[in-house]
mmCIF file of C-alpha atoms in Angstrom:
data_model
loop_
_atom_site.group_PDB
_atom_site.id
_atom_site.type_symbol
_atom_site.label_atom_id
_atom_site.label_comp_id
_atom_site.label_asym_id
_atom_site.label_seq_id
_atom_site.Cartn_x
_atom_site.Cartn_y
_atom_site.Cartn_z
ATOM 1 C CA MET A 18 22.500 125.600 -7.933
ATOM 2 C CA ALA A 19 25.059 126.019 -4.954
ATOM 3 C CA GLN A 20 22.686 123.932 -2.919
ATOM 4 C CA ARG A 21 22.888 121.152 -6.044
ATOM 5 C CA HIS A 22 26.302 121.930 -6.477
ATOM 6 C CA ALA A 23 27.519 120.396 -2.914
ATOM 7 C CA ALA A 24 25.226 117.426 -3.107
ATOM 8 C CA ASP A 25 26.908 115.919 -6.145
ATOM 9 C CA GLU A 26 30.262 116.465 -4.063
ATOM 10 C CA ASP A 27 29.066 114.215 -1.388
ATOM 11 C CA GLY A 28 26.519 111.985 -2.969
ATOM 12 C CA PRO A 29 29.879 110.023 -5.017
ATOM 13 C CA SER A 30 32.729 110.525 -1.785
ATOM 14 C CA ALA A 31 30.187 108.022 0.088
ATOM 15 C CA ASN A 32 29.809 105.802 -2.341
ATOM 16 C CA ALA A 33 33.684 105.351 -2.232
ATOM 17 C CA HIS A 34 33.369 105.295 1.551
ATOM 18 C CA GLU A 35 31.360 101.370 0.728
ATOM 19 C CA ARG A 36 32.940 100.191 -1.845
ATOM 20 C CA LEU A 37 36.089 100.354 0.299
ATOM 21 C CA ASP A 38 34.712 99.358 3.345
ATOM 22 C CA MET A 39 33.262 96.305 1.066
ATOM 23 C CA LEU A 40 36.886 95.459 0.195
ATOM 24 C CA LEU A 41 39.160 95.751 3.773
ATOM 25 C CA LEU A 42 35.801 93.534 5.380
ATOM 26 C CA PRO A 43 36.694 90.322 5.071
ATOM 27 C CA ARG A 44 40.310 90.826 5.679
ATOM 28 C CA ALA A 45 39.491 92.443 8.112
ATOM 29 C CA LEU A 46 37.638 89.057 10.558
ATOM 30 C CA PRO A 47 40.140 86.871 9.920
ATOM 31 C CA LEU A 48 42.755 88.898 11.594
ATOM 32 C CA ALA A 49 39.987 89.649 14.966
ATOM 33 C CA ARG A 50 40.294 86.395 15.108
ATOM 34 C CA GLY A 51 43.373 85.604 15.507
ATOM 35 C CA ALA A 52 43.490 88.177 18.346
ATOM 36 C CA LEU A 53 40.491 86.777 20.235
ATOM 37 C CA VAL A 54 42.434 83.241 20.308
ATOM 38 C CA LEU A 55 46.152 84.855 21.987
ATOM 39 C CA THR A 56 44.575 86.634 24.055
ATOM 40 C CA SER A 57 42.885 83.701 25.166
ATOM 41 C CA LEU A 58 45.130 81.403 25.162
ATOM 42 C CA CYS A 59 47.420 83.900 27.000
ATOM 43 C CA THR A 60 44.772 84.034 30.213
ATOM 44 C CA CYS A 61 44.635 80.032 29.871
ATOM 45 C CA LEU A 62 48.145 80.593 30.570
ATOM 46 C CA LEU A 63 48.795 83.320 33.154
ATOM 47 C CA LEU A 64 45.821 80.974 35.285
ATOM 48 C CA THR A 65 47.453 77.320 34.761
ATOM 49 C CA GLY A 66 51.017 78.827 35.741
ATOM 50 C CA CYS A 67 49.532 81.156 38.684
ATOM 51 C CA ALA A 68 47.350 77.486 40.349
ATOM 52 C CA GLU A 69 50.902 75.313 39.844
ATOM 53 C CA GLN A 70 52.659 78.166 42.034
ATOM 54 C CA ALA A 71 49.273 79.246 44.314
ATOM 55 C CA PRO A 72 49.655 75.832 47.968
ATOM 56 C CA PRO A 73 46.955 73.301 48.529
ATOM 57 C CA PRO A 74 44.105 73.921 50.022
ATOM 58 C CA SER A 75 43.869 73.562 53.780
ATOM 59 C CA THR A 76 41.853 70.616 54.895
ATOM 60 C CA GLY A 77 41.692 71.734 58.065
ATOM 61 C CA PRO A 78 39.317 74.943 60.274
ATOM 62 C CA VAL A 79 40.519 78.370 58.993
ATOM 63 C CA VAL A 80 41.276 80.682 62.008
ATOM 64 C CA GLU A 81 41.423 84.230 61.403
ATOM 65 C CA SER A 82 43.649 86.034 62.901
ATOM 66 C CA PRO A 83 43.257 89.568 64.983
ATOM 67 C CA ALA A 84 44.821 91.361 62.107
ATOM 68 C CA ALA A 85 42.034 89.903 59.802
ATOM 69 C CA ARG A 86 39.691 91.109 62.408
ATOM 70 C CA THR A 87 40.833 94.207 62.408
ATOM 71 C CA GLY A 88 41.826 94.492 59.009
ATOM 72 C CA PRO A 89 45.233 95.561 57.433
ATOM 73 C CA PRO A 90 47.854 97.421 59.151
ATOM 74 C CA PRO A 91 48.085 101.109 57.914
ATOM 75 C CA SER A 92 51.032 101.627 54.810
ATOM 76 C CA ARG A 93 53.943 102.657 55.395
ATOM 77 C CA THR A 94 54.676 105.454 54.026
ATOM 78 C CA ARG A 95 58.462 106.099 52.025
ATOM 79 C CA GLU A 96 59.992 108.027 54.959
ATOM 80 C CA SER A 97 59.619 105.729 57.861
ATOM 81 C CA ALA A 98 59.929 102.754 55.578
ATOM 82 C CA ALA A 99 63.595 104.508 54.317
ATOM 83 C CA THR A 100 63.750 105.335 58.059
ATOM 84 C CA GLU A 101 64.118 101.754 59.607
ATOM 85 C CA SER A 102 66.254 100.770 57.217
ATOM 86 C CA LYS A 103 68.410 102.593 58.607
ATOM 87 C CA SER A 104 67.702 101.719 61.550
ATOM 88 C CA ALA A 105 68.501 98.201 60.159
ATOM 89 C CA GLU A 106 71.285 99.084 58.881
ATOM 90 C CA GLY A 107 72.743 101.389 62.125
ATOM 91 C CA LYS A 108 72.124 97.802 64.387
ATOM 92 C CA HIS A 109 73.762 95.488 62.027
ATOM 93 C CA ALA A 110 76.574 98.387 61.779
ATOM 94 C CA ALA A 111 77.182 98.215 65.752
ATOM 95 C CA GLY A 112 76.598 93.677 66.015
ATOM 96 C CA THR A 113 79.641 93.940 63.554
ATOM 97 C CA ALA A 114 81.790 96.258 65.287
ATOM 98 C CA GLN A 115 80.600 94.863 68.910
ATOM 99 C CA ARG A 116 82.016 91.293 67.588
ATOM 100 C CA ARG A 117 85.096 92.730 66.434
ATOM 101 C CA GLN A 118 86.112 94.081 69.897
ATOM 102 C CA GLY A 119 85.151 91.374 72.181
ATOM 103 C CA SER A 120 82.454 90.670 73.947
ATOM 104 C CA PRO A 121 81.466 93.059 77.195
ATOM 105 C CA ASN A 122 83.225 90.870 79.697
ATOM 106 C CA GLU A 123 86.811 90.030 77.115
ATOM 107 C CA VAL A 124 87.467 93.978 76.603
ATOM 108 C CA ALA A 125 87.050 93.956 81.156
ATOM 109 C CA ARG A 126 89.762 91.279 81.428
ATOM 110 C CA GLY A 127 91.406 91.697 78.793
ATOM 111 C CA LEU A 128 92.083 87.988 78.063
ATOM 112 C CA ALA A 129 89.808 84.951 74.416
ATOM 113 C CA GLY A 130 87.806 83.687 75.793
ATOM 114 C CA THR A 131 84.205 82.248 76.691
ATOM 115 C CA PRO A 132 82.074 84.825 75.965
ATOM 116 C CA VAL A 133 80.690 85.966 79.467
ATOM 117 C CA GLU A 134 77.535 88.567 80.561
ATOM 118 C CA ALA A 135 79.150 91.560 81.725
ATOM 119 C CA ALA A 136 76.998 91.004 85.194
ATOM 120 C CA MET A 137 78.607 88.545 85.435
ATOM 121 C CA VAL A 138 81.846 90.265 85.957
ATOM 122 C CA HIS A 139 82.370 91.183 89.457
ATOM 123 C CA GLU A 140 84.233 94.171 91.230
ATOM 124 C CA LEU A 141 85.998 93.859 95.059
ATOM 125 C CA PRO A 142 83.699 95.289 97.650
ATOM 126 C CA GLY A 143 83.965 98.196 98.835
ATOM 127 C CA LEU A 144 86.381 99.414 96.735
ATOM 128 C CA GLY A 145 86.579 103.476 94.447
ATOM 129 C CA PRO A 146 88.481 102.885 90.987
ATOM 130 C CA ALA A 147 91.050 104.984 92.638
ATOM 131 C CA THR A 148 92.081 101.772 95.028
ATOM 132 C CA ARG A 149 91.575 98.858 92.562
ATOM 133 C CA ALA A 150 94.132 100.270 90.337
ATOM 134 C CA ARG A 151 96.755 100.201 92.639
ATOM 135 C CA ILE A 152 96.203 96.933 92.355
ATOM 136 C CA PRO A 153 98.458 94.733 89.888
ATOM 137 C CA VAL A 154 97.237 93.038 86.747
ATOM 138 C CA ALA A 155 97.821 89.568 87.326
ATOM 139 C CA THR A 156 97.340 89.488 91.157
ATOM 140 C CA ARG A 157 94.707 87.034 91.287
ATOM 141 C CA GLN A 158 93.983 87.174 95.756
ATOM 142 C CA ALA A 159 93.627 90.228 97.654
ATOM 143 C CA LEU A 160 93.541 90.779 101.745
ATOM 144 C CA VAL A 161 90.262 93.679 101.792
ATOM 145 C CA VAL A 162 91.491 94.713 105.405
ATOM 146 C CA SER A 163 88.625 97.178 105.999
ATOM 147 C CA GLY A 164 88.545 99.286 109.050
ATOM 148 C CA GLU A 165 85.648 100.386 110.996
ATOM 149 C CA GLY A 166 86.739 104.218 111.336
ATOM 150 C CA ARG A 167 89.398 106.551 110.773
ATOM 151 C CA LYS A 168 90.705 106.380 114.192
ATOM 152 C CA SER A 169 89.702 102.932 114.458
ATOM 153 C CA SER A 170 91.347 100.039 115.703
ATOM 154 C CA ARG A 171 88.941 97.219 114.699
ATOM 155 C CA SER A 172 88.944 95.844 110.814
ATOM 156 C CA GLY A 173 87.212 93.315 109.057
ATOM 157 C CA VAL A 174 88.890 91.153 106.913
ATOM 158 C CA VAL A 175 87.623 89.029 103.473
ATOM 159 C CA LEU A 176 89.740 87.612 100.983
ATOM 160 C CA TYR A 177 88.765 86.624 97.406
ATOM 161 C CA GLU A 178 89.742 85.293 94.178
ATOM 162 C CA ARG A 179 89.698 86.491 91.285
ATOM 163 C CA ASP A 180 89.017 84.070 88.714
ATOM 164 C CA ALA A 181 88.658 84.781 84.613
ATOM 165 C CA ASP A 182 85.045 84.291 83.661
ATOM 166 C CA THR A 183 83.426 85.395 87.015
ATOM 167 C CA GLY A 184 85.517 88.254 88.656
ATOM 168 C CA TRP A 185 86.340 88.382 92.374
ATOM 169 C CA ARG A 186 84.607 86.024 94.653
ATOM 170 C CA PRO A 187 85.082 85.864 98.452
ATOM 171 C CA VAL A 188 87.075 82.289 99.397
ATOM 172 C CA THR A 189 86.394 83.028 104.115
ATOM 173 C CA ASP A 190 84.341 84.623 106.193
ATOM 174 C CA ARG A 191 83.777 88.171 107.126
ATOM 175 C CA TRP A 192 87.155 87.966 110.122
ATOM 176 C CA PRO A 193 87.390 90.246 112.367
ATOM 177 C CA ALA A 194 90.592 91.715 113.528
ATOM 178 C CA HIS A 195 92.521 94.256 115.275
ATOM 179 C CA ASN A 196 94.798 96.293 112.886
ATOM 180 C CA ALA A 197 96.736 100.086 115.275
ATOM 181 C CA LEU A 198 95.954 101.183 118.586
ATOM 182 C CA ARG A 199 94.802 105.433 116.412
ATOM 183 C CA GLY A 200 93.706 103.677 113.225
ATOM 184 C CA TRP A 201 94.940 104.520 110.086
ATOM 185 C CA THR A 202 97.589 106.614 107.466
ATOM 186 C CA TYR A 203 98.475 107.372 104.150
ATOM 187 C CA ASP A 204 102.119 108.147 105.283
ATOM 188 C CA HIS A 205 102.785 105.829 107.957
ATOM 189 C CA HIS A 206 106.296 106.613 110.205
ATOM 190 C CA ALA A 207 107.260 104.558 113.030
ATOM 191 C CA ASP A 208 106.395 104.724 116.486
ATOM 192 C CA ASP A 209 102.800 107.051 114.864
ATOM 193 C CA LEU A 210 100.489 103.742 116.297
ATOM 194 C CA ARG A 211 98.999 103.665 113.278
ATOM 195 C CA SER A 212 98.858 101.552 110.121
ATOM 196 C CA PRO A 213 99.404 102.789 106.542
ATOM 197 C CA ILE A 214 96.896 102.986 104.330
ATOM 198 C CA GLY A 215 97.713 101.483 100.588
ATOM 199 C CA VAL A 216 98.265 98.400 98.568
ATOM 200 C CA PHE A 217 101.024 95.061 99.080
ATOM 201 C CA THR A 218 102.399 92.941 98.312
ATOM 202 C CA LEU A 219 102.376 89.663 100.025
ATOM 203 C CA GLY A 220 104.941 86.974 100.020
ATOM 204 C CA ASP A 221 106.739 85.611 102.850
ATOM 205 C CA ALA A 222 105.329 84.618 106.302
ATOM 206 C CA GLY A 223 107.435 82.898 109.433
ATOM 207 C CA GLY A 224 106.841 82.447 112.450
ATOM 208 C CA ARG A 225 107.858 80.441 116.226
ATOM 209 C CA LEU A 226 105.052 77.604 115.198
ATOM 210 C CA PRO A 227 105.144 74.392 112.103
ATOM 211 C CA ASP A 228 104.245 75.498 108.557
ATOM 212 C CA PRO A 229 101.233 74.392 108.849
ATOM 213 C CA GLY A 230 101.183 74.082 105.535
ATOM 214 C CA THR A 231 101.733 76.667 103.218
ATOM 215 C CA ARG A 232 103.018 77.173 99.836
ATOM 216 C CA LEU A 233 104.293 81.251 100.224
ATOM 217 C CA PRO A 234 108.535 80.614 101.807
ATOM 218 C CA TYR A 235 108.186 79.576 105.975
ATOM 219 C CA ASP A 236 110.803 80.941 107.935
ATOM 220 C CA GLU A 237 110.829 78.920 111.579
ATOM 221 C CA SER A 238 112.793 80.620 114.271
ATOM 222 C CA GLU A 239 112.560 80.755 117.916
ATOM 223 C CA ASP A 240 113.266 84.823 116.756
ATOM 224 C CA PHE A 241 109.861 85.490 116.592
ATOM 225 C CA GLU A 242 109.426 86.061 119.841
ATOM 226 C CA SER A 243 106.562 88.443 121.787
ATOM 227 C CA SER A 244 106.379 89.423 125.391
ATOM 228 C CA GLY A 245 105.135 91.876 127.619
ATOM 229 C CA THR A 246 101.355 93.374 127.398
ATOM 230 C CA GLY A 247 100.034 95.861 125.371
ATOM 231 C CA PHE A 248 98.007 98.540 125.674
ATOM 232 C CA LEU A 249 94.520 96.926 127.262
ATOM 233 C CA GLY A 250 97.372 95.021 129.043
ATOM 234 C CA GLU A 251 97.026 91.830 127.388
ATOM 235 C CA PRO A 252 99.491 89.417 127.130
ATOM 236 C CA LEU A 253 101.754 89.891 123.849
ATOM 237 C CA GLU A 254 102.737 86.127 124.120
ATOM 238 C CA GLY A 255 101.872 83.824 121.291
ATOM 239 C CA SER A 256 101.449 87.023 119.033
ATOM 240 C CA PHE A 257 103.992 85.645 116.454
ATOM 241 C CA ASP A 258 103.373 81.688 116.559
ATOM 242 C CA TYR A 259 102.354 82.528 112.630
ATOM 243 C CA VAL A 260 103.120 86.129 110.158
ATOM 244 C CA VAL A 261 102.740 87.193 107.152
ATOM 245 C CA ALA A 262 105.327 89.996 106.464
ATOM 246 C CA ILE A 263 103.175 92.918 104.672
ATOM 247 C CA ASP A 264 105.828 94.395 101.790
ATOM 248 C CA TYR A 265 105.329 98.232 103.757
ATOM 249 C CA ASN A 266 109.333 99.415 103.869
ATOM 250 C CA ARG A 267 111.296 95.937 103.224
ATOM 251 C CA THR A 268 113.037 94.622 100.669
ATOM 252 C CA PRO A 269 110.949 91.026 99.360
ATOM 253 C CA GLY A 270 111.783 87.562 99.388
ATOM 254 C CA LYS A 271 113.218 87.977 102.833
ATOM 255 C CA THR A 272 113.019 86.136 105.853
ATOM 256 C CA PRO A 273 110.601 89.381 107.572
ATOM 257 C CA LEU A 274 113.035 88.894 110.208
ATOM 258 C CA ASP A 275 114.815 91.777 108.006
ATOM 259 C CA LYS A 276 115.984 94.558 109.158
ATOM 260 C CA SER A 277 116.174 95.953 105.740
ATOM 261 C CA ARG A 278 113.707 99.085 105.420
ATOM 262 C CA PRO A 279 114.456 101.053 101.650
ATOM 263 C CA LEU A 280 113.166 104.738 102.602
ATOM 264 C CA GLY A 281 114.499 104.569 106.104
ATOM 265 C CA LEU A 282 113.489 104.020 109.453
ATOM 266 C CA GLY A 283 111.780 106.860 109.830
ATOM 267 C CA LYS A 284 109.195 105.501 107.851
ATOM 268 C CA GLY A 285 108.531 102.937 110.258
ATOM 269 C CA GLY A 286 108.988 99.243 109.150
ATOM 270 C CA GLY A 287 108.126 95.032 110.120
ATOM 271 C CA VAL A 288 103.951 95.667 109.357
ATOM 272 C CA TRP A 289 102.560 91.670 109.235
ATOM 273 C CA VAL A 290 99.694 90.058 109.344
ATOM 274 C CA HIS A 291 100.045 88.267 112.512
ATOM 275 C CA VAL A 292 98.433 86.211 115.602
ATOM 276 C CA ASP A 293 95.996 88.489 117.481
ATOM 277 C CA HIS A 294 96.862 88.883 121.350
ATOM 278 C CA LYS A 295 92.700 90.628 121.905
ATOM 279 C CA GLY A 296 94.244 94.570 121.143
ATOM 280 C CA PRO A 297 94.673 96.821 118.822
ATOM 281 C CA THR A 298 98.874 96.752 117.198
ATOM 282 C CA GLN A 299 101.150 99.346 117.424
ATOM 283 C CA ALA A 300 100.642 99.021 112.704
ATOM 284 C CA CYS A 301 99.792 95.664 111.878
ATOM 285 C CA VAL A 302 96.738 93.732 111.142
ATOM 286 C CA SER A 303 95.651 90.923 114.099
ATOM 287 C CA LEU A 304 93.576 87.795 113.271
ATOM 288 C CA THR A 305 93.043 84.705 115.414
ATOM 289 C CA LYS A 306 95.206 81.680 115.530
ATOM 290 C CA GLU A 307 93.476 79.855 113.928
ATOM 291 C CA ARG A 308 92.407 82.240 111.302
ATOM 292 C CA MET A 309 96.335 82.949 110.194
ATOM 293 C CA ALA A 310 96.720 78.443 109.658
ATOM 294 C CA GLU A 311 94.286 79.171 107.174
ATOM 295 C CA LEU A 312 95.520 82.231 106.017
ATOM 296 C CA LEU A 313 98.741 81.061 105.696
ATOM 297 C CA ARG A 314 96.919 77.960 104.094
ATOM 298 C CA LEU A 315 95.253 80.028 101.325
ATOM 299 C CA LEU A 316 97.646 82.116 100.125
ATOM 300 C CA ASP A 317 98.912 80.887 96.662
ATOM 301 C CA PRO A 318 102.329 83.414 96.229
ATOM 302 C CA ALA A 319 100.619 82.055 92.202
ATOM 303 C CA LYS A 320 97.622 84.216 92.706
ATOM 304 C CA ARG A 321 99.968 87.667 93.597
ATOM 305 C CA PRO A 322 98.167 88.234 96.649
ATOM 306 C CA VAL A 323 98.458 91.329 97.652
ATOM 307 C CA ILE A 324 96.552 92.846 101.315
ATOM 308 C CA VAL A 325 94.510 96.193 99.980
ATOM 309 C CA MET A 326 93.992 98.102 103.863
ATOM 310 C CA GLY A 327 92.868 101.002 105.485
ATOM 311 C CA ASP A 328 89.324 103.047 106.814
ATOM 312 C CA ALA A 329 86.260 101.682 104.957
ATOM 313 C CA VAL A 330 86.171 105.444 103.816
ATOM 314 C CA ALA A 331 89.414 105.541 102.766
ATOM 315 C CA LEU A 332 89.024 102.633 100.553
ATOM 316 C CA ARG A 333 85.851 103.878 98.198
ATOM 317 C CA ASP A 334 88.443 106.053 96.870
#
């Protein structure tokens, strides 16, 4: 009886479900058809949009790239992508900072103008940082006298000019020269027979002969006389035909013959660049007559010329 009662309970419930399905099925079918039509329409629109954005097929031959043959590159991890992004940002910031500061060459010369690569900027050869620092910023001509040794009386001389863009360049060959009999010293005194080491301005000229065409103030005078013989017995006549005063213990703006000694008589004076007499000097630097005339024509007071003089080792300081 218990089993039959359970069966009676199941029977009427199943019939009710069948009747419910028959009522809902006609209504569900139109909804399903509508959903299918909507899905097909969206798919068509999507395919149409992709076709419009896709590039036209190439009519030429297809060349397979090496990347296509070897497969796509390995995917980057999030960490590597972040590192590359930070690196790019750093490069951008560094480039921006460099543009604010100016090109290396503009910073070096302290001037605005056409940027020039730093490698094109030339320093005076053979000079160390301490010697270069003594050259005035406004100077654009430098007569470099490099002695063969601290106790040598032989030197080489080159005139350089500085261009705002390309730096220093030689405008003469290396000329042979003489300096003092006993070489060079940092502490020159009268009659020590040594040439002073240092950087000195050049501003006044003169001589027994007429002005060869210099732009420096030139004092032509018979008082530029020299007589007697030098340390090797060579005649001194004509040594002062052309002279350029070195501004060591003298008052600039006066004739080289001026006897004033701002540092006192004990520190010597009358140190000139003059005509060579084929032997050592007392303290001066000497060049051949032809080179002296050329030097006078080249020196330009507008370029604030200086002489950089000393033995080669001292100049590298």
